[in-house]
Coordinates of C-alpha atoms in Angstrom, one line a residue:
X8 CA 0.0 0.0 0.0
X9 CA 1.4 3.3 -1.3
X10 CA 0.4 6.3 0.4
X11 CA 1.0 9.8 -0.9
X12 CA 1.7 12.7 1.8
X13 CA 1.8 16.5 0.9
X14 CA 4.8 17.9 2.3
X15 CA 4.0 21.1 5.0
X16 CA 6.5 23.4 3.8
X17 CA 6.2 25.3 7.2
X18 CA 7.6 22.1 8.7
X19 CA 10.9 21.6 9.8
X20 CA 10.1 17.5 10.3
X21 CA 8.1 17.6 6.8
X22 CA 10.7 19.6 5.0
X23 CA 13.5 16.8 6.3
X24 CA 12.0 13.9 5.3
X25 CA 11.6 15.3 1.4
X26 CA 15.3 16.5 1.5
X27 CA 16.6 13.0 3.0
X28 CA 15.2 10.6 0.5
X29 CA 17.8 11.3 -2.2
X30 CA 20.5 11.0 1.1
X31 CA 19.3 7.4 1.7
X32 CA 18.1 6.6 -2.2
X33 CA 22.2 6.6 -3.2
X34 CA 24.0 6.7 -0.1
X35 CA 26.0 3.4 -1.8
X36 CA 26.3 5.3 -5.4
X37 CA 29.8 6.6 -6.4
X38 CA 28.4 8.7 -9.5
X39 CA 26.0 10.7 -6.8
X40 CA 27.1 14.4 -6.0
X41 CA 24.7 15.2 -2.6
X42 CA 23.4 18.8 -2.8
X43 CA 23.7 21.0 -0.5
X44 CA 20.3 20.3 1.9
X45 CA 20.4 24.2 2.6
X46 CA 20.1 25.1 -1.0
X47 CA 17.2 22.3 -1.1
X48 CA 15.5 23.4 2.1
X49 CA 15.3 27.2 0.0
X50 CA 13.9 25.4 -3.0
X51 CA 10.9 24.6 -0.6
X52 CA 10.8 27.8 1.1
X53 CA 8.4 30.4 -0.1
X54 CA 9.4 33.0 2.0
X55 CA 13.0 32.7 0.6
X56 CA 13.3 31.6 -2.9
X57 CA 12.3 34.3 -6.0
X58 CA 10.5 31.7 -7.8
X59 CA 7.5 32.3 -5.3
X60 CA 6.8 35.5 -5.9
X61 CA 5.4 34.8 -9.1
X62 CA 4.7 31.0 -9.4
X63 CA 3.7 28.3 -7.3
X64 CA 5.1 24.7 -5.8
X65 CA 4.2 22.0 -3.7
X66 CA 6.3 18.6 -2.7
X67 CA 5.0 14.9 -2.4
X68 CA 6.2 12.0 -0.4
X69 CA 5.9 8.5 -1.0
X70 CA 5.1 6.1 1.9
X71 CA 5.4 2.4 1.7
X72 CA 4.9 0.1 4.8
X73 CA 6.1 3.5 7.1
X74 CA 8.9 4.2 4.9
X75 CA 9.7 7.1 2.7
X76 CA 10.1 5.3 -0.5
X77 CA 10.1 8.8 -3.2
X78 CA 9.0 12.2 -4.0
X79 CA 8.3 14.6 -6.4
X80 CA 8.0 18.4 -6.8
X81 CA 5.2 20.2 -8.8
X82 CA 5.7 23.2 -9.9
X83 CA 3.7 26.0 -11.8
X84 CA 6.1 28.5 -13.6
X85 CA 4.0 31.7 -14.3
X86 CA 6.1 33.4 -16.0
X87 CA 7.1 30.7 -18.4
X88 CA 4.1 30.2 -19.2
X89 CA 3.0 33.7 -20.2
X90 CA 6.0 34.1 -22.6
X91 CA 5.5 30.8 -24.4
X92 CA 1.5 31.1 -23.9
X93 CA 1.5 27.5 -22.8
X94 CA -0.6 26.3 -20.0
X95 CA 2.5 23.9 -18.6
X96 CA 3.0 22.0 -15.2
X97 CA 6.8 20.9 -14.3
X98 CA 8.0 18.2 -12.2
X99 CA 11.3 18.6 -10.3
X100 CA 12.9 16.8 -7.7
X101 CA 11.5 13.2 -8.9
X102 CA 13.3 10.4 -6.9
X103 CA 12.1 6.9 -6.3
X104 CA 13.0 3.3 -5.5
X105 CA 12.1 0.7 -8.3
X106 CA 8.8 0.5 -8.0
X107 CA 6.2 1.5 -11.2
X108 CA 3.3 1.6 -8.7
X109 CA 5.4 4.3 -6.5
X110 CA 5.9 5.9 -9.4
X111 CA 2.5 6.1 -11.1
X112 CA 1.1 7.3 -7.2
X113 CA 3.7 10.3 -7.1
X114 CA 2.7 11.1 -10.6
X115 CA -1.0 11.1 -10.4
X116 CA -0.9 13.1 -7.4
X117 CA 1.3 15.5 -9.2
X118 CA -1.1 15.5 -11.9
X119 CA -4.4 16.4 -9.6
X120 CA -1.9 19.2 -8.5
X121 CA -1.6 20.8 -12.2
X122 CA -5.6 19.8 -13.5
X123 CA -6.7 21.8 -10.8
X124 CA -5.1 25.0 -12.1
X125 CA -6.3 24.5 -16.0
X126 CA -2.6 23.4 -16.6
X127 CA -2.4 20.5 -19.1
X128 CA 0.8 19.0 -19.7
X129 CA 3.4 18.2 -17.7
X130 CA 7.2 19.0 -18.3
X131 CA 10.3 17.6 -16.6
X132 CA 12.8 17.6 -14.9
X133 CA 12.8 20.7 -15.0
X134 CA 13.6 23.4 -11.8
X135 CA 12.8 26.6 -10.6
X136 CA 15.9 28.7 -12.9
X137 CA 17.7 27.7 -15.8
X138 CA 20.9 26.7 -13.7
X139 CA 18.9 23.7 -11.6
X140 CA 20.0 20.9 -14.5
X141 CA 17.4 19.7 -16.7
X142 CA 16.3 16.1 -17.7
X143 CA 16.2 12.7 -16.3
X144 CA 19.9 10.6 -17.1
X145 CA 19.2 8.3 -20.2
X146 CA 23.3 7.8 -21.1
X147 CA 26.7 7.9 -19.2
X148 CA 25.4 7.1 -15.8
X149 CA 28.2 5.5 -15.1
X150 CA 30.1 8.5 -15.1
X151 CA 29.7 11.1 -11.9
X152 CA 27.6 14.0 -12.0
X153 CA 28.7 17.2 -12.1
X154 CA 28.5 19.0 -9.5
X155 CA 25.0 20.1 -8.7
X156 CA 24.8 21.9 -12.7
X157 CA 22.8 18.2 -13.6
X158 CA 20.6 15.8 -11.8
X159 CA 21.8 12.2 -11.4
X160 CA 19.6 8.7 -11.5
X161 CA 19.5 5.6 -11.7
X162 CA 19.0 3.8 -14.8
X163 CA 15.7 2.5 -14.4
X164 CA 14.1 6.1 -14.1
X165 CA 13.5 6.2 -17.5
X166 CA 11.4 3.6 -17.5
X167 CA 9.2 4.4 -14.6
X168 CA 8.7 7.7 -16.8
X169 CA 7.9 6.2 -20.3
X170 CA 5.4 3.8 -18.7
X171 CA 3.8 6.2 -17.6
X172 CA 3.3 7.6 -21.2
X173 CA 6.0 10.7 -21.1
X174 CA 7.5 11.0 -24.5
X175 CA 11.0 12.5 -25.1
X176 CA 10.7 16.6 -25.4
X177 CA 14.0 17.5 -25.1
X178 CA 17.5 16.2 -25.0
X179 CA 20.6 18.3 -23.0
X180 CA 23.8 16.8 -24.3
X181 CA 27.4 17.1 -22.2
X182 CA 30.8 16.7 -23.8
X183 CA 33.8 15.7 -22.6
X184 CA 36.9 17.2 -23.5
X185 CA 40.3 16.2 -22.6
X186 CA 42.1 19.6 -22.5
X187 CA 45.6 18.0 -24.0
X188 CA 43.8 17.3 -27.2
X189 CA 41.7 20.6 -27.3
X190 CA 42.8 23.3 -29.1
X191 CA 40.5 25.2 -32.0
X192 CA 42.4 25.8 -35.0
X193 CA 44.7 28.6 -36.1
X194 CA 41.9 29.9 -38.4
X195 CA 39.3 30.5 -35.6
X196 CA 41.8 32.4 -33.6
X197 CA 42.6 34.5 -36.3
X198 CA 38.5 34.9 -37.2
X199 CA 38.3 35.8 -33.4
X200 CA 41.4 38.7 -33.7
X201 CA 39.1 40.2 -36.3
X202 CA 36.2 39.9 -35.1
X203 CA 37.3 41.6 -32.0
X204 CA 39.2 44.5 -34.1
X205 CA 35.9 44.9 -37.1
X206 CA 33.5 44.8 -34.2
X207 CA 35.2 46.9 -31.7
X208 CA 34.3 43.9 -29.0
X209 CA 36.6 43.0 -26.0
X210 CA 36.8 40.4 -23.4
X211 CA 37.2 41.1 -19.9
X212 CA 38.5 38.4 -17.4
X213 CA 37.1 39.0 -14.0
X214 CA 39.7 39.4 -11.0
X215 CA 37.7 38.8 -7.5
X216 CA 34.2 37.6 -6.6
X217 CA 33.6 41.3 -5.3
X218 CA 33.9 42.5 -9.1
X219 CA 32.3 39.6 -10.2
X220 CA 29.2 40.7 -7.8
X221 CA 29.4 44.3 -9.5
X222 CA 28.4 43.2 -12.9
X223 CA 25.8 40.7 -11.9
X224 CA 23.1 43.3 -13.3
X225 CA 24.5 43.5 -16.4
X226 CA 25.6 39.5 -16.8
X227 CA 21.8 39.0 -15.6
X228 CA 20.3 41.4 -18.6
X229 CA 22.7 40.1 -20.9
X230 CA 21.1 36.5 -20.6
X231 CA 18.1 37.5 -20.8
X232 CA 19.3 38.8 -24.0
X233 CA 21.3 35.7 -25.2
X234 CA 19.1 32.6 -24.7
X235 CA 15.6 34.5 -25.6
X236 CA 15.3 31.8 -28.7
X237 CA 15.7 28.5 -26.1
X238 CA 13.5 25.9 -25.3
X239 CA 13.6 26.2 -21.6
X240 CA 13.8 30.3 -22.2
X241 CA 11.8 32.8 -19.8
X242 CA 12.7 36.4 -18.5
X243 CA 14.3 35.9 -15.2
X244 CA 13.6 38.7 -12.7
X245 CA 16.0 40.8 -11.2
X246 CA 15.5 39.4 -8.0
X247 CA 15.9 35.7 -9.4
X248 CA 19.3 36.7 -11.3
X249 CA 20.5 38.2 -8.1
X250 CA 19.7 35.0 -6.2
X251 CA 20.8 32.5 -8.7
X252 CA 24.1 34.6 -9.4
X253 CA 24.8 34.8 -6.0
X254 CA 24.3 31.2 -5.2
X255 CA 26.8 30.9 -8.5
X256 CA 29.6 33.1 -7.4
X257 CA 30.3 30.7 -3.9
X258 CA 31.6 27.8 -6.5
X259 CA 32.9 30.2 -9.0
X260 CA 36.8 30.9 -9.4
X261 CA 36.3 34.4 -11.1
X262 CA 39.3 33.9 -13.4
X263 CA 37.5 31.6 -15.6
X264 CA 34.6 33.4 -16.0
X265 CA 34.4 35.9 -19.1
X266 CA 32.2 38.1 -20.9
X267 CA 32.3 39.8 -24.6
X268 CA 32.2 43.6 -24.4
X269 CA 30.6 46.0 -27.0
X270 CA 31.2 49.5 -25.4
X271 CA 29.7 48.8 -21.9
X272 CA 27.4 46.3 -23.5
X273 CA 27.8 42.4 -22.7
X274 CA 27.1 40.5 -25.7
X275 CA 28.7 37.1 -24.6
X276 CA 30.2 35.3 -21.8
X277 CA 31.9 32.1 -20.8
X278 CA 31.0 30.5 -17.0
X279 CA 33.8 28.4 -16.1
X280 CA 33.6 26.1 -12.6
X281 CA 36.1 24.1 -11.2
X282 CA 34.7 20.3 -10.5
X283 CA 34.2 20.3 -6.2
X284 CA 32.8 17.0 -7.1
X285 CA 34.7 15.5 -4.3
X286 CA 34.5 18.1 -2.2
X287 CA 30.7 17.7 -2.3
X288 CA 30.4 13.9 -1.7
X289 CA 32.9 14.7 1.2
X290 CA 30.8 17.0 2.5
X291 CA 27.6 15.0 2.2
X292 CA 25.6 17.9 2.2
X293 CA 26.4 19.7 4.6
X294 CA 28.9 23.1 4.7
X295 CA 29.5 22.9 8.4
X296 CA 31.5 22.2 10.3
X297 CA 33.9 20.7 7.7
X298 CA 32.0 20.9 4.6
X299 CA 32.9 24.2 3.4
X300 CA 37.0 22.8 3.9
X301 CA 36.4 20.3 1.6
X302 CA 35.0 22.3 -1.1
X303 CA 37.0 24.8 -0.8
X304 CA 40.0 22.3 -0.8
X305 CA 38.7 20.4 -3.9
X306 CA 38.5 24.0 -5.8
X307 CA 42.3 24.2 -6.0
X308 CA 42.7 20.5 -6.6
X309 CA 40.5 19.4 -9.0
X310 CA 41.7 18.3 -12.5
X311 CA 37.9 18.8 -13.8
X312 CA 36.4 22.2 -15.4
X313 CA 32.8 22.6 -16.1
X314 CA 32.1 25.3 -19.2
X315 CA 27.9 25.7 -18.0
X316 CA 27.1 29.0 -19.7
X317 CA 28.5 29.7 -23.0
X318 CA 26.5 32.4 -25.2
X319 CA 26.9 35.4 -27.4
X320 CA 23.5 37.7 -28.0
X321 CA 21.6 36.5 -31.7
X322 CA 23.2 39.8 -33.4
X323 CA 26.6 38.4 -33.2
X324 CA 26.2 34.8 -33.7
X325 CA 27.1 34.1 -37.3
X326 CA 29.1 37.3 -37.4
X327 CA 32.4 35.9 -35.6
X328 CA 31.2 36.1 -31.9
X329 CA 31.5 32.3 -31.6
X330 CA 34.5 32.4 -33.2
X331 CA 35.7 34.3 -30.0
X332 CA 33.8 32.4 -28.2
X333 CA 35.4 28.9 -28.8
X334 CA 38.8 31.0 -29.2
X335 CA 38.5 32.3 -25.7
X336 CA 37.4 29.1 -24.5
X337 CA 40.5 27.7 -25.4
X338 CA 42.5 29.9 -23.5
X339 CA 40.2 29.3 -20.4
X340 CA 40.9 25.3 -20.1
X341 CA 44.5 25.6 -20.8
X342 CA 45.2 28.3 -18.5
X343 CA 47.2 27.5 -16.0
X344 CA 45.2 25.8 -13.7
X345 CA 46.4 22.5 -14.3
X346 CA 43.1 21.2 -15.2
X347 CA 43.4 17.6 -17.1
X348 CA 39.4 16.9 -18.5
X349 CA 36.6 19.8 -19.2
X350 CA 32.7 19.3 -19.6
X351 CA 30.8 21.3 -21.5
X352 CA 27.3 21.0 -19.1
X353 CA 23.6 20.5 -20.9
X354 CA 24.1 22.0 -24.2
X355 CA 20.2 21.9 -25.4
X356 CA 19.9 19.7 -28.5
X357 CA 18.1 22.7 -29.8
X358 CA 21.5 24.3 -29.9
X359 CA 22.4 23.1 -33.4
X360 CA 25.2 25.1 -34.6
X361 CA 27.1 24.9 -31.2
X362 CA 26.8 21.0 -31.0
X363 CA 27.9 20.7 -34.5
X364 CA 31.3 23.2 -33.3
X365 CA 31.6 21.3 -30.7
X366 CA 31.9 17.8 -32.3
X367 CA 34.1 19.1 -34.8
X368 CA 36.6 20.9 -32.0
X369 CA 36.9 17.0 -31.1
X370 CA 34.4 17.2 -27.6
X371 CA 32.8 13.7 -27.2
X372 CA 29.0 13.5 -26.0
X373 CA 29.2 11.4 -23.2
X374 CA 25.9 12.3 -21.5
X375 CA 22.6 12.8 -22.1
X376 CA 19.8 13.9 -19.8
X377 CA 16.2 13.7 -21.8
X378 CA 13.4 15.7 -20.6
X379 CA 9.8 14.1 -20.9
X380 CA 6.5 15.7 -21.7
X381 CA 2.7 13.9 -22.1
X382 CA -0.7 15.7 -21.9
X383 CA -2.6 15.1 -18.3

């Protein structure tokens, strides 16, 4: 007997129990990067999180014989759906033992959820910004997740999905790249030295997390500027680029991070992380008392460098932004950090020109995380 319990948000017990099923789900799974339960307990908080103020959530558990056995997040992204005129429900935070029947009673609960607000389809995995990873894992499981940028699962979630008649919506690609054997050829850097001299563009490395913080206005208006054509596109508000960017800059080393200047104009950027993989799964979690050590440990000793972030505004693609783009990208992973492998992070399928320059450059797809759609 499967019961389904709607999780009181104003709860501390409640709030727990949703954040620890994950915790307990793969506490014996190598590939498993825990996130940090204060960033979940914010997800769940209404009183904290920008998303609130202009959609809506609510959180499920799973009880089977007086255990905790999955959950699932609902959520109803206003904003989204005015700018794609869609009437769409997302699920986030899906995680489950290998049961269908767990499954199909988290789901149908989450689908009561949506009907009753006149929303009929529902999306996912899919979070509450553009930077909570997308998609359920379909390849490369084997391989560890990156960082919190990208969910992880096992490989029977994508069956307990498809039985339950979700089709494939979107895929979200990562590369690998093994920065020895990466280097764009002599013709793109001299495409980006024009580029830069015709178009009067320049790139500006970022020193410190303090100047980092200065720009965050104009990095935040310049996505909103950049990705306006995407799939999983909405305006952000300036209170959710604040929050998201801030939550950002606490994993970022500002060196690799970039942007493209026109003038005072930011028409294209680079987000470089280093990997605290390790640091994470040290942590388990938790940032104190020793957690924040190991992350901050694992930032100067990691081999690993995600690229999640890569864009130049629709003007200047075509025109020989990417060109600097890939060019300065180059530069970025074989700086002198001593990192060894690079990921590029959930490059949307829909992204066809930059997979394509990708592949060519010599990146290998290595994982894919699919997100699923079906009318309720």
């Amino acid at each position: 007997m499967t019961t389904i319990e709607r999780v009181d948000t104003t709860s501390k017990a409640d709030v727990q129990r949703f954040i620890e099923i994950p915790f307990d789900l793969y506490a014996d799974c190598p590939q498993w990067v825990p996130p940090l339960r204060a960033d979940v307990r914010t997800m769940l908080d209404r009183e904290k999180h920008p998303f609130y103020e202009h959609s809506d959530a609510d959180f499920f558990i799973a009880v089977q014989d007086g255990r905790d056995v999955g959950r699932i997040g609902v959520l109803e992204n206003r904003r989204f759906n005015a700018h794609h005129d869609s009437h769409q429900a997302q699920f986030y935070l899906f995680e489950c033992v290998d049961d269908q029947n767990v499954a199909a009673a988290l789901f149908e609960r989450a689908f009561e959820w949506a009907r009753a607000r006149g929303l009929d389809h529902m999306v996912g995995p899919k979070g509450f910004s553009p930077f909570d990873g997308y998609g359920i894992q379909v390849e490369g499981t084997e391989h560890r997740q990156m960082m919190m940028m990208m969910n992880y699962n096992y490989d029977y979630y994508p069956r307990l999905v498809e039985t339950l008649g979700f089709e494939k919506e979107v895929d979200f690609v990562s590369t690998y790249i093994k920065i020895a054997d990466f280097d764009v050829p002599e013709r793109i850097h001299r495409i980006a030295g024009r580029v830069q001299e015709r178009r009067n563009l320049t790139v500006h490395t970022f020193r410190s997390k303090l100047e980092l913080k200065r720009w965050k206005g104009r990095i935040g208006a310049a996505y909103n500027k950049t990705f306006v054509d995407n799939w999983e596109f909405y305006p952000l508000t300036q209170n959710e680029i604040d929050f998201t960017f801030d939550d950002l800059v606490l994993a970022a080393n500002p060196r690799l991070i970039k942007v493209v200047l026109h003038g005072d104009d930011i028409v294209g950027f680079i987000f470089g992380f280093p990997d605290v993989s390790r640091g994470l799964q040290r942590a388990n979690g938790r940032l104190l008392p020793f957690g924040i050590f190991h992350i901050l440990l694992d930032m100067w000793r990691t081999k690993w460098i995600s690229l999640n972030g890569v864009g130049i505004v629709p003007e200047y693609q075509g025109l020989g932004g990417n060109a600097l783009l890939y060019s300065e990208m180059t530069k970025t992973v074989k700086d002198d950090f001593g990192f060894v492998h690079a990921e590029l992070t959930q490059v949307a399928e829909s992204a066809v020109q930059m997979r394509r320059d990708l592949v060519n450059l010599g990146a290998k797809p290595y994982k894919n995380h699919r997100v699923y759609s079906r009318e309720i």
